[in-house]
Amino acid sequence: VIAPGATLGILGGGQLGRMIALAAASLGLKVHVFSPDEDSPAFDVCHAVTRAPFDDEETLGRFARACDVVTYEFENVPRRAAEIVAALAKLRPNADALAITQDRLAEKTFVSDLGLPTAAFRGVLDEASLAQAVGELGRPSVLKTRRFGYDGKGQAVLRDGSDLAAAFASLSAAPSILEAFVPFEREISIVAARGVDGSFAAWEPVENEHADHILSVSRVPARIDAATADEAASLARRIGDGLDYVGVFAVELFLLTGEAGQRLVVNEIAPRVHNSGHWTIEGAETSQFEQHVRAVCGWPLGSPASRGAVEMRNLIGEQANAWSAVLAEPGAHLHLYGKAEARAGRKMGHVTRVTPRI
Amino acid sequence: VIAPGATLGILGGGQLGRMIALAAASLGLKVHVFSPDEDSPAFDVCHAVTRAPFDDEETLGRFARACDVVTYEFENVPRRAAEIVAALAKLRPNADALAITQDRLAEKTFVSDLGLPTAAFRGVLDEASLAQAVGELGRPSVLKTRRFGYDGKGQAVLRDGSDLAAAFASLSAAPSILEAFVPFEREISIVAARGVDGSFAAWEPVENEHADHILSVSRVPARIDAATADEAASLARRIGDGLDYVGVFAVELFLLTGEAGQRLVVNEIAPRVHNSGHWTIEGAETSQFEQHVRAVCGWPLGSPASRGAVEMRNLIGEQANAWSAVLAEPGAHLHLYGKAEARAGRKMGHVTRVTPRI
């Protein structure tokens, strides 16, 4: 059993690592952050720091041996790095969960094999297989790199008349996946946690709005019916069980409304705390960050119950300049990540507003 | 104006500094902790650390110059150290507030001069002045050292038959204050904040229970009538204005019930965030730690509104061994301070429970 006073290692030093570190400190843990970036936001709130590239295996080994349990805060930790850590320390979530979810083709195949609904998809390795996939899935469809895509990066929409060769070249001809277009009505996510003992707790589904492919606003309650909300929790549970997952994860979903009512399609799994779960800091009994710490330490999960109607709004780039207006607004909770430069498209912070549920 | 990204210095590195640092990080500030103790709980959650004694003036100067604003987390920071910092950086609260509140005689004189009710008191410098003071105030009465007392340390109760010379010797014959006994019914505190612009916000009064002179439980709502609650806020405001105070402070009060109803007597001022305000982390719209950061940065104060009925229970010494039972209890919020050794009488953490107010 991991007890307070133990050291939690975090691979990655961004705002998610920072908020995990803050939650871990409140529970009496020491935090050790491993990140290649000098300006890592998580470095400012932890007990120990290792700054090194993920392929520095000796340093990675020293880091792992200094920790009682290690987690990661982003899905692009190299698989090899995860395996080195896993050989020397408890790595939660496990390295396979990371490997599956950092490859869009492996992830979609995994979800589909569980019998859960996804967009139709085909692997794409070259122009020929792209042409064949487009022939099968039709247009519009979306070509995505299998790895390293986020916030709409590494994607190309194929419409009538799109040049396939140019689209493939725009993704640097990297191994890719073609996904059939899903005529969704809304984007929903479900954030959930699975414990070492297989226990499971999901927050209620979140309704998300994006701007320029970046999450802009998350709201609970989502406008979905009760049966669909149950379905979201149920499919998250099957995904968590299937990955033998430990920790918090998110499933991004498309909501479709047809003659038979609402229906969900799995878009993506994030093997980590998730931007659409930031509302839980003030908006739920247990925040996703505390819950992640509880899970990876083998502690009991906390209640995911909501505290009201909640809106979380990201502060992207220069939007963070509005910090003083947010501080002056009664009931608005400001979070800033300590990033020096407010570059365009950069997540600088967020604001959460909790109001009584009607 | 101090903006996010600025550096907040904290003199002192205990759990109060740790919780201030966590709140400051959430608002995008960097935190620099100055503490003489290697094992300072706040060292684990901050951007920069200076470990040096408070009389190392050169190091203190370097620390002050590295900060945009400096605060303190305990009242026994030497006055000289505070003055050195104040000459080089914004020190909030100011050095005079510190000087007054770290001397029980100066503090009682200050409160009394404001026209606020205190126990009758006399300064004691030697056995002769003690004998005279006891003659005037009677017995039972309480002899306290003027400086460095906390959690019941540095106190002696004088009853019929108590040997005055022995009592004075038990306080190492230090400059002291004799206070008349106050036949109080309950101990109440009010925690409040005052901004740079003189703005004021008080949380509702808290009812406190002590065990072995150490705070054990704080509860809101306190069992006091509305007029008395208003009176508590009003006297806190007068004290804050009188000290030209910036930041969060607490006023410990005795509640007396007589024929004319409830009445308050000021016991002590704490020029800092306070143990009886820990309930505000989950129990109020704005926590005392965030509020202190807002105040010392010159930012607008947040709402002190309560979120329900709240109980905060300290985990003293081995009580912290119950951490796993607390984690398993729905609705219980665990806080641990990262202290290695659970010594008797040591504040290791606390638990907060928020329930709907009836």
XYZ file of C-alpha atoms in Angstrom:
716
model
C 0.000 0.000 0.000
C 1.221 3.457 -0.844
C 0.893 5.739 2.178
C 1.005 9.521 2.530
C 4.639 10.593 2.517
C 5.341 8.366 -0.494
C 6.611 9.849 -3.752
C 4.381 10.064 -6.806
C 6.280 10.409 -10.073
C 4.702 12.167 -13.034
C 5.958 11.756 -16.591
C 5.292 15.100 -18.258
C 5.223 18.573 -16.751
C 2.317 20.461 -18.325
C -0.772 21.926 -16.673
C -2.299 18.482 -16.167
C 0.793 17.377 -14.270
C 0.691 20.619 -12.316
C -2.890 20.073 -11.207
C -2.192 16.414 -10.348
C 0.783 17.610 -8.265
C -1.353 20.141 -6.379
C -3.920 17.450 -5.556
C -1.211 14.996 -4.511
C 0.346 17.571 -2.178
C -3.013 18.156 -0.478
C -3.072 14.440 0.287
C 0.409 14.500 1.841
C 2.350 12.959 -1.046
C 5.679 14.142 -2.383
C 5.712 14.698 -6.147
C 8.627 14.146 -8.525
C 8.123 15.490 -12.059
C 10.057 14.207 -15.077
C 9.917 16.493 -18.099
C 12.211 17.457 -20.960
C 11.051 21.091 -20.877
C 12.761 23.669 -18.713
C 9.566 25.729 -18.551
C 7.342 22.920 -17.315
C 4.409 24.356 -15.326
C 4.496 21.382 -12.954
C 8.088 22.099 -11.896
C 6.857 25.000 -9.748
C 4.717 22.883 -7.420
C 6.674 19.722 -6.714
C 9.207 18.260 -4.322
C 11.704 17.078 -6.944
C 12.349 17.719 -10.608
C 14.159 15.713 -13.270
C 14.733 17.541 -16.517
C 15.836 15.138 -19.231
C 14.659 13.823 -22.577
C 12.453 10.721 -22.561
C 15.163 8.728 -24.340
C 17.735 9.305 -21.570
C 17.274 5.819 -20.202
C 19.736 6.092 -17.353
C 18.078 9.219 -15.951
C 14.648 7.700 -16.476
C 15.789 4.695 -14.444
C 17.040 6.897 -11.598
C 13.717 8.745 -11.629
C 11.704 5.512 -11.504
C 13.744 4.157 -8.594
C 13.154 7.390 -6.669
C 9.361 7.014 -6.924
C 6.863 4.715 -5.195
C 4.373 4.976 -8.050
C 4.606 6.730 -11.405
C 1.858 8.103 -13.633
C 1.806 10.144 -16.836
C -0.012 13.304 -17.746
C 0.041 13.044 -21.526
C -0.345 10.202 -23.978
C 2.737 10.883 -26.055
C 5.230 9.560 -23.545
C 7.271 7.165 -25.705
C 6.292 3.548 -25.173
C 9.924 2.618 -24.520
C 10.153 5.203 -21.729
C 6.986 3.830 -20.161
C 8.352 0.294 -20.275
C 11.629 1.300 -18.629
C 9.710 2.952 -15.799
C 7.293 0.015 -15.503
C 10.209 -2.378 -15.017
C 11.477 -0.386 -12.013
C 8.380 1.113 -10.395
C 4.610 0.789 -10.374
C 3.427 2.512 -13.565
C -0.266 3.430 -13.440
C -1.972 3.476 -15.911
C -0.036 0.589 -17.472
C 2.230 0.821 -20.530
C -0.176 -1.136 -22.770
C -2.989 1.342 -22.137
C -0.572 4.044 -23.223
C 0.556 2.145 -26.331
C -3.017 1.505 -27.464
C -4.304 5.015 -26.914
C -1.346 6.791 -28.486
C -2.061 5.058 -31.807
C -5.421 6.022 -33.331
C -5.616 2.817 -35.370
C -4.836 0.554 -32.412
C -7.315 2.524 -30.279
C -10.178 2.359 -32.784
C -9.502 -1.339 -33.319
C -9.540 -1.909 -29.549
C -12.820 -0.026 -29.100
C -14.402 -1.721 -32.066
C -13.288 -5.154 -30.819
C -15.076 -4.414 -27.538
C -18.255 -4.143 -29.590
C -18.569 -0.424 -28.998
C -19.655 1.961 -31.774
C -16.955 3.941 -33.608
C -16.845 5.693 -36.944
C -15.982 3.278 -39.762
C -12.182 3.400 -40.183
C -9.336 2.040 -42.309
C -5.569 2.080 -41.803
C -3.663 4.151 -44.355
C 0.006 3.534 -45.149
C 0.402 5.036 -48.613
C -1.507 6.743 -51.406
C -2.827 3.472 -52.740
C -4.329 2.369 -49.441
C -5.726 5.872 -48.978
C -7.480 5.702 -52.373
C -8.940 2.321 -51.493
C -10.093 3.508 -48.047
C -11.788 6.575 -49.536
C -13.489 4.294 -52.021
C -14.900 2.240 -49.154
C -15.774 4.963 -46.639
C -16.767 7.743 -49.049
C -16.549 11.483 -48.568
C -16.545 13.546 -46.467
C -14.119 11.586 -44.345
C -11.226 12.544 -42.079
C -7.623 11.520 -42.501
C -5.627 11.585 -39.258
C -2.084 10.613 -38.384
C -2.046 7.540 -36.178
C 0.206 9.258 -33.639
C 0.894 12.643 -32.018
C -2.304 14.398 -33.110
C -4.057 16.745 -30.684
C -6.239 19.845 -30.846
C -6.972 19.211 -34.546
C -3.296 18.962 -35.478
C -2.394 16.113 -37.876
C -5.822 16.019 -39.523
C -7.178 16.660 -43.016
C -10.831 16.601 -44.068
C -11.424 14.918 -47.435
C -14.342 16.430 -49.300
C -15.561 16.067 -52.855
C -12.690 17.280 -54.996
C -9.994 17.094 -52.263
C -6.668 15.959 -53.666
C -5.824 12.738 -51.844
C -2.095 12.901 -52.543
C -1.917 16.479 -51.250
C -3.879 15.559 -48.122
C -1.576 12.627 -47.396
C 1.472 14.804 -48.024
C 0.060 17.448 -45.612
C 0.352 14.789 -42.898
C 3.979 14.148 -43.972
C 2.838 10.817 -45.427
C 2.865 9.426 -41.882
C 1.010 6.195 -41.056
C -2.593 7.321 -40.799
C -6.187 6.346 -40.293
C -9.164 7.312 -42.430
C -12.401 7.772 -40.527
C -15.864 8.016 -42.046
C -17.633 11.268 -41.307
C -19.996 11.090 -38.335
C -22.968 13.484 -38.623
C -22.957 14.298 -34.919
C -25.165 16.787 -33.167
C -22.988 17.468 -30.151
C -19.669 16.500 -28.612
C -19.878 14.818 -25.240
C -17.208 13.377 -23.037
C -17.244 11.127 -20.067
C -14.454 11.291 -17.520
C -14.096 8.300 -15.237
C -11.713 6.572 -12.867
C -10.856 2.945 -12.319
C -9.132 1.754 -9.175
C -6.486 -0.915 -8.652
C -9.270 -3.223 -7.403
C -11.378 -2.642 -10.521
C -13.692 -0.182 -8.785
C -15.175 2.406 -11.126
C -16.549 5.939 -10.740
C -17.665 8.221 -13.565
C -18.557 11.874 -13.345
C -21.704 12.779 -15.213
C -21.261 13.279 -18.991
C -19.958 16.660 -20.102
C -21.063 18.640 -23.123
C -18.143 20.254 -24.958
C -17.803 23.138 -27.373
C -14.689 23.578 -29.471
C -13.283 26.611 -31.263
C -10.526 26.130 -33.862
C -10.393 22.448 -32.811
C -9.480 23.428 -29.230
C -11.832 22.801 -26.316
C -13.496 26.066 -25.434
C -16.310 25.306 -22.975
C -17.414 22.260 -20.985
C -20.804 22.138 -19.307
C -22.714 19.866 -16.991
C -25.417 18.758 -17.118
C -25.040 17.763 -20.764
C -28.187 17.856 -22.848
C -28.580 14.102 -23.109
C -31.281 11.794 -21.853
C -30.796 9.589 -18.810
C -30.482 6.348 -20.766
C -27.763 7.871 -22.954
C -25.897 9.121 -19.882
C -26.014 5.593 -18.468
C -24.786 4.252 -21.789
C -21.825 6.667 -21.649
C -20.837 5.420 -18.194
C -21.296 1.830 -19.276
C -19.042 2.135 -22.306
C -16.405 3.972 -20.256
C -16.482 1.112 -17.798
C -15.989 -1.467 -20.566
C -13.074 0.537 -21.963
C -11.479 0.868 -18.520
C -11.884 -2.848 -17.843
C -10.587 -3.722 -21.311
C -7.404 -1.703 -20.767
C -7.005 -2.961 -17.176
C -6.769 0.747 -16.566
C -5.817 2.411 -13.257
C -6.416 6.142 -12.925
C -8.609 8.762 -14.554
C -9.362 8.663 -18.265
C -11.719 10.373 -20.662
C -13.761 9.083 -23.562
C -14.718 11.646 -26.187
C -18.041 10.841 -27.742
C -20.210 12.018 -30.601
C -23.898 12.366 -29.823
C -26.210 11.583 -32.755
C -29.945 12.075 -32.710
C -31.981 9.945 -35.075
C -35.484 8.532 -35.274
C -34.614 5.992 -32.601
C -33.448 8.695 -30.197
C -29.970 9.609 -28.994
C -27.004 7.432 -29.857
C -23.294 7.621 -28.923
C -20.216 6.963 -31.038
C -16.765 6.692 -29.437
C -14.362 9.225 -30.916
C -11.253 9.059 -28.796
C -9.826 7.813 -25.500
C -7.496 10.023 -23.451
C -5.444 7.926 -20.981
C -5.108 10.721 -18.475
C -6.939 13.482 -16.675
C -8.700 15.570 -19.287
C -9.485 19.202 -20.021
C -13.216 18.385 -20.052
C -12.835 17.267 -16.418
C -11.419 20.532 -15.048
C -14.919 21.551 -13.909
C -14.699 18.875 -11.200
C -12.271 20.946 -9.081
C -15.102 23.124 -7.792
C -18.040 21.368 -9.437
C -17.837 17.854 -7.993
C -17.321 16.228 -4.606
C -14.000 14.807 -5.813
C -11.892 16.480 -8.498
C -10.467 14.442 -11.349
C -6.977 15.284 -10.060
C -7.602 13.991 -6.541
C -9.381 10.968 -8.013
C -6.413 10.180 -10.239
C -4.091 10.321 -7.233
C -6.436 8.098 -5.213
C -6.589 5.574 -8.048
C -2.880 5.332 -8.832
C -2.053 5.052 -5.110
C -4.493 2.168 -4.733
C -6.744 4.220 -2.455
C -10.561 4.143 -2.511
C -12.191 6.321 -5.157
C -14.065 9.424 -4.018
C -17.600 10.447 -4.901
C -17.999 11.937 -8.394
C -21.296 13.638 -7.473
C -21.836 17.078 -9.006
C -22.325 20.173 -6.859
C -24.581 22.070 -9.256
C -24.710 23.211 -12.852
C -21.152 23.878 -13.912
C -19.477 25.693 -16.764
C -15.719 25.477 -17.396
C -14.287 27.889 -19.925
C -10.712 27.636 -21.169
C -8.521 30.722 -21.253
C -6.671 30.332 -24.556
C -3.777 32.624 -25.497
C -4.645 36.249 -24.830
C -7.965 35.353 -23.221
C -5.897 34.914 -20.059
C -5.331 38.674 -20.019
C -8.879 38.900 -18.643
C -7.682 37.447 -15.322
C -8.516 40.530 -13.307
C -12.086 40.698 -14.605
C -12.505 37.027 -13.675
C -11.175 37.699 -10.156
C -13.709 40.501 -9.786
C -16.662 38.322 -10.826
C -18.521 36.788 -7.873
C -18.631 33.005 -8.128
C -16.003 32.711 -10.879
C -13.064 30.468 -9.984
C -9.825 31.377 -11.765
C -7.111 28.845 -12.534
C -3.867 29.841 -14.222
C -1.109 27.427 -15.148
C 1.920 29.656 -14.662
C 2.921 29.738 -18.333
C 5.112 32.696 -19.146
C 4.025 33.408 -22.707
C 0.396 33.719 -23.853
C 0.956 32.299 -27.334
C -2.022 31.895 -29.693
C -3.808 28.595 -29.146
C -1.999 27.926 -25.870
C -4.070 26.814 -22.890
C -3.150 29.379 -20.226
C -5.832 28.664 -17.642
C -9.541 28.171 -17.134
C -12.508 29.606 -15.278
C -15.194 27.569 -13.540
C -18.633 28.805 -12.575
C -20.919 26.701 -10.410
C -24.586 27.632 -10.076
C -27.458 25.858 -8.338
C -29.015 23.200 -10.535
C -32.578 24.006 -11.456
C -0.352 45.906 -9.778
C 0.923 42.391 -9.163
C 0.010 40.121 -12.079
C -0.026 36.337 -12.437
C 3.531 35.182 -13.076
C 4.811 37.379 -10.248
C 6.608 35.866 -7.273
C 4.953 35.695 -3.864
C 7.409 35.307 -0.992
C 6.344 33.571 2.209
C 8.227 33.950 5.493
C 7.798 30.625 7.245
C 7.373 27.163 5.785
C 4.755 25.334 7.872
C 1.396 23.941 6.798
C -0.122 27.419 6.578
C 2.599 28.458 4.144
C 2.084 25.211 2.261
C -1.632 25.861 1.812
C -1.015 29.501 0.833
C 1.509 28.238 -1.744
C -0.988 25.763 -3.201
C -3.601 28.510 -3.564
C -1.072 30.908 -5.100
C -0.014 28.298 -7.663
C -3.633 27.799 -8.724
C -3.740 31.528 -9.473
C -0.611 31.386 -11.632
C 1.864 32.859 -9.135
C 5.347 31.599 -8.417
C 6.037 31.035 -4.731
C 9.343 31.514 -2.907
C 9.450 30.170 0.652
C 11.932 31.403 3.271
C 12.268 29.107 6.254
C 15.025 28.091 8.660
C 13.794 24.493 8.804
C 15.019 21.885 6.365
C 11.810 19.889 6.790
C 9.452 22.756 5.985
C 6.170 21.389 4.562
C 5.909 24.366 2.194
C 9.238 23.567 0.516
C 7.563 20.710 -1.383
C 5.091 22.866 -3.298
C 6.961 25.984 -4.336
C 9.067 27.392 -7.144
C 12.012 28.507 -5.022
C 13.297 27.840 -1.540
C 15.587 29.799 0.747
C 16.701 27.965 3.849
C 18.337 30.328 6.295
C 17.819 31.655 9.816
C 15.724 34.816 10.182
C 18.762 36.734 11.446
C 20.763 36.101 8.259
C 20.169 39.613 6.978
C 22.058 39.266 3.725
C 20.107 36.190 2.655
C 16.863 37.795 3.797
C 17.691 40.778 1.575
C 18.349 38.556 -1.449
C 15.046 36.787 -0.804
C 13.115 40.061 -0.580
C 14.631 41.381 -3.801
C 13.618 38.166 -5.594
C 9.944 38.634 -4.642
C 7.232 40.989 -5.884
C 5.307 40.778 -2.638
C 6.091 39.016 0.627
C 3.766 37.705 3.309
C 4.243 35.667 6.471
C 2.546 32.542 7.703
C 3.272 32.781 11.401
C 3.420 35.612 13.881
C 6.804 34.870 15.377
C 8.826 36.142 12.449
C 11.288 38.496 14.208
C 10.315 42.124 13.837
C 13.783 42.979 12.552
C 13.452 40.381 9.762
C 10.087 41.841 8.778
C 11.543 45.335 8.653
C 14.435 44.264 6.428
C 11.997 42.670 4.009
C 9.642 45.648 4.138
C 12.481 47.974 3.130
C 13.126 45.978 -0.052
C 9.747 44.544 -1.072
C 6.049 44.976 -0.409
C 5.431 43.274 2.948
C 1.767 42.446 3.508
C 0.519 42.423 6.227
C 2.779 45.252 7.413
C 5.545 44.972 10.027
C 3.622 46.979 12.638
C 0.693 44.550 12.511
C 3.200 41.801 13.155
C 4.913 43.668 15.996
C 1.629 44.387 17.765
C 0.184 40.910 17.468
C 3.336 39.053 18.503
C 3.269 40.794 21.883
C 0.219 39.911 23.974
C 0.477 43.114 26.010
C 0.758 45.357 22.948
C -2.102 43.460 21.320
C -4.465 43.671 24.297
C -3.617 47.354 24.703
C -4.326 47.948 21.000
C -7.687 46.149 21.151
C -8.668 47.874 24.348
C -7.703 51.282 22.926
C -10.087 50.601 20.014
C -12.847 50.406 22.612
C -13.332 46.674 22.091
C -13.951 44.312 25.014
C -11.027 42.266 26.345
C -10.356 40.503 29.597
C -8.937 42.886 32.197
C -5.139 42.699 31.952
C -1.919 43.952 33.495
C 1.680 43.838 32.339
C 3.969 41.712 34.516
C 7.731 42.241 34.634
C 8.690 40.695 37.951
C 7.280 39.035 41.055
C 6.324 42.333 42.575
C 4.270 43.492 39.616
C 2.711 40.010 39.413
C 1.632 40.214 43.059
C 0.132 43.637 42.460
C -1.661 42.487 39.288
C -3.143 39.465 41.060
C -4.298 41.767 43.810
C -6.139 43.895 41.244
C -7.536 41.178 38.921
C -8.130 38.438 41.475
C -8.110 34.688 40.988
C -8.546 32.623 38.916
C -6.478 34.533 36.399
C -4.081 33.519 33.657
C -0.417 34.454 33.422
C 0.947 34.338 29.862
C 4.295 35.214 28.354
C 4.029 38.295 26.164
C 5.733 36.530 23.256
C 6.013 33.114 21.565
C 3.039 31.433 23.202
C 0.826 29.144 21.144
C -1.388 26.098 21.689
C -1.411 26.749 25.438
C 2.362 26.913 25.733
C 3.747 29.730 27.908
C 0.683 29.927 30.170
C -0.028 29.324 33.850
C -3.419 29.461 35.551
C -3.350 31.149 38.956
C -5.926 29.685 41.319
C -6.466 30.056 45.042
C -3.286 28.745 46.635
C -1.134 28.901 43.466
C 2.410 29.965 44.248
C 2.993 33.167 42.283
C 6.778 32.913 42.275
C 6.636 29.339 40.996
C 4.162 30.312 38.260
C 6.351 33.181 37.129
C 9.413 30.921 37.187
C 7.536 28.325 35.078
C 7.396 30.979 32.360
C 11.154 31.517 32.745
C 10.389 34.882 34.382
C 9.800 36.266 30.886
C 7.921 39.561 30.406
C 4.307 38.514 30.815
C 0.699 39.597 30.981
C -1.855 38.699 33.607
C -5.387 38.335 32.325
C -8.527 38.150 34.424
C -10.478 34.946 34.039
C -13.342 35.191 31.534
C -16.256 32.865 32.374
C -16.929 32.075 28.739
C -19.479 29.635 27.434
C -17.916 28.909 24.071
C -14.902 29.802 21.956
C -15.680 31.497 18.681
C -13.411 32.884 16.017
C -13.934 35.122 13.086
C -11.654 34.907 10.087
C -11.641 37.895 7.771
C -9.692 39.560 5.004
C -8.850 43.167 4.308
C -7.704 44.335 0.895
C -5.120 46.936 -0.102
C -8.031 49.307 -0.824
C -9.556 48.778 2.632
C -12.206 46.369 1.331
C -13.301 43.813 3.895
C -14.800 40.329 3.783
C -15.447 38.066 6.757
C -16.448 34.424 6.727
C -19.226 33.588 9.128
C -18.135 33.087 12.750
C -16.733 29.675 13.632
C -17.310 27.708 16.806
C -14.151 26.026 18.092
C -13.451 23.130 20.411
C -10.018 22.613 21.908
C -8.398 19.538 23.420
C -5.205 19.931 25.465
C -5.145 23.604 24.418
C -4.947 22.638 20.722
C -7.776 23.324 18.291
C -9.638 20.118 17.725
C -12.837 20.948 15.817
C -14.208 24.025 14.054
C -17.849 24.218 13.016
C -20.086 26.541 11.088
C -22.677 27.708 11.669
C -21.633 28.700 15.194
C -24.363 28.668 17.822
C -24.594 32.435 18.148
C -27.408 34.804 17.404
C -27.435 37.004 14.302
C -26.701 40.234 16.171
C -23.661 38.648 17.823
C -22.427 37.358 14.465
C -22.715 40.898 13.098
C -20.856 42.177 16.129
C -18.032 39.707 15.470
C -17.666 40.930 11.885
C -17.839 44.520 13.032
C -15.081 44.153 15.602
C -12.899 42.261 13.106
C -13.343 45.138 10.699
C -12.305 47.680 13.332
C -9.232 45.620 14.182
C -8.293 45.251 10.500
C -8.713 48.978 9.903
C -6.799 49.799 13.091
C -3.817 47.716 11.973
C -4.050 48.968 8.372
C -4.013 45.271 7.733
C -3.714 43.585 4.315
C -4.463 39.868 4.110
C -6.383 37.307 6.108
C -6.448 37.403 9.878
C -8.383 35.748 12.674
C -9.821 37.077 15.891
C -10.354 34.539 18.641
C -13.320 35.433 20.795
C -14.961 34.312 24.001
C -18.740 34.035 23.898
C -20.450 34.869 27.189
C -24.132 34.450 27.824
C -25.656 36.588 30.507
C -29.011 38.101 31.378
C -28.622 40.631 28.566
C -27.972 37.880 25.999
C -24.789 36.913 24.174
C -21.655 39.021 24.466
C -18.195 38.757 22.895
C -14.763 39.348 24.409
C -11.653 39.534 22.224
C -9.091 36.941 23.255
C -6.396 37.037 20.589
C -5.574 38.256 17.094
C -3.704 35.985 14.648
C -2.073 38.044 11.862
C -2.299 35.236 9.318
C -4.488 32.540 7.894
C -5.783 30.484 10.783
C -6.516 26.884 11.670
C -10.150 27.784 12.366
C -10.409 28.902 8.720
C -9.347 25.606 7.131
C -13.009 24.682 6.647
C -13.230 27.362 3.945
C -11.280 25.229 1.419
C -14.336 23.126 0.666
C -16.891 24.948 2.802
C -16.862 28.461 1.334
C -16.911 30.075 -2.097
C -13.410 31.412 -1.515
C -10.897 29.673 0.754
C -8.918 31.669 3.306
C -5.743 30.755 1.399
C -6.960 32.075 -1.952
C -8.372 35.127 -0.179
C -5.032 35.849 1.477
C -3.284 35.645 -1.900
C -5.909 37.920 -3.466
C -5.490 40.446 -0.667
C -1.702 40.595 -0.570
C -1.547 40.883 -4.376
C -3.942 43.825 -4.318
C -6.619 41.828 -6.132
C -10.361 41.996 -5.394
C -11.543 39.863 -2.486
C -13.676 36.810 -3.267
C -17.001 35.869 -1.754
C -16.799 34.385 1.758
C -20.251 32.750 1.442
C -20.580 29.320 3.060
C -21.537 26.251 1.049
C -23.358 24.403 3.819
C -22.858 23.261 7.368
C -19.190 22.507 7.775
C -17.074 20.630 10.288
C -13.265 20.777 10.213
C -11.464 18.312 12.458
C -7.712 18.470 13.032
C -5.627 15.335 12.733
C -3.195 15.670 15.638
C -0.237 13.326 16.032
C -1.298 9.716 15.550
C -4.837 10.702 14.562
C -3.363 11.087 11.080
C -2.900 7.313 10.956
C -6.631 7.161 10.246
C -6.034 8.611 6.761
C -7.283 5.567 4.934
C -10.568 5.471 6.853
C -11.054 9.144 6.004
C -10.414 8.461 2.312
C -13.039 5.708 2.400
C -15.690 7.970 3.952
C -18.022 9.541 1.388
C -17.981 13.322 1.654
C -14.893 13.557 3.886
C -12.117 15.726 2.472
C -8.642 14.735 3.650
C -5.763 17.198 3.902
C -2.298 16.118 4.975
C 0.646 18.456 5.397
C 3.470 16.150 4.358
C 5.124 16.033 7.798
C 7.356 13.033 8.200
C 6.892 12.349 11.900
C 3.528 12.097 13.664
C 4.746 13.508 17.002
C 2.264 13.968 19.840
C 0.490 17.328 19.625
C 1.693 17.965 16.079
C -0.854 19.125 13.510
C -0.495 16.549 10.736
C -3.571 17.349 8.684
C -7.301 17.917 8.863
C -10.594 16.566 7.569
C -13.492 18.671 6.352
C -17.085 17.525 6.026
C -19.664 19.689 4.295
C -23.343 18.853 4.632
C -26.455 20.693 3.438
C -27.518 23.377 5.865
C -30.882 22.652 7.430
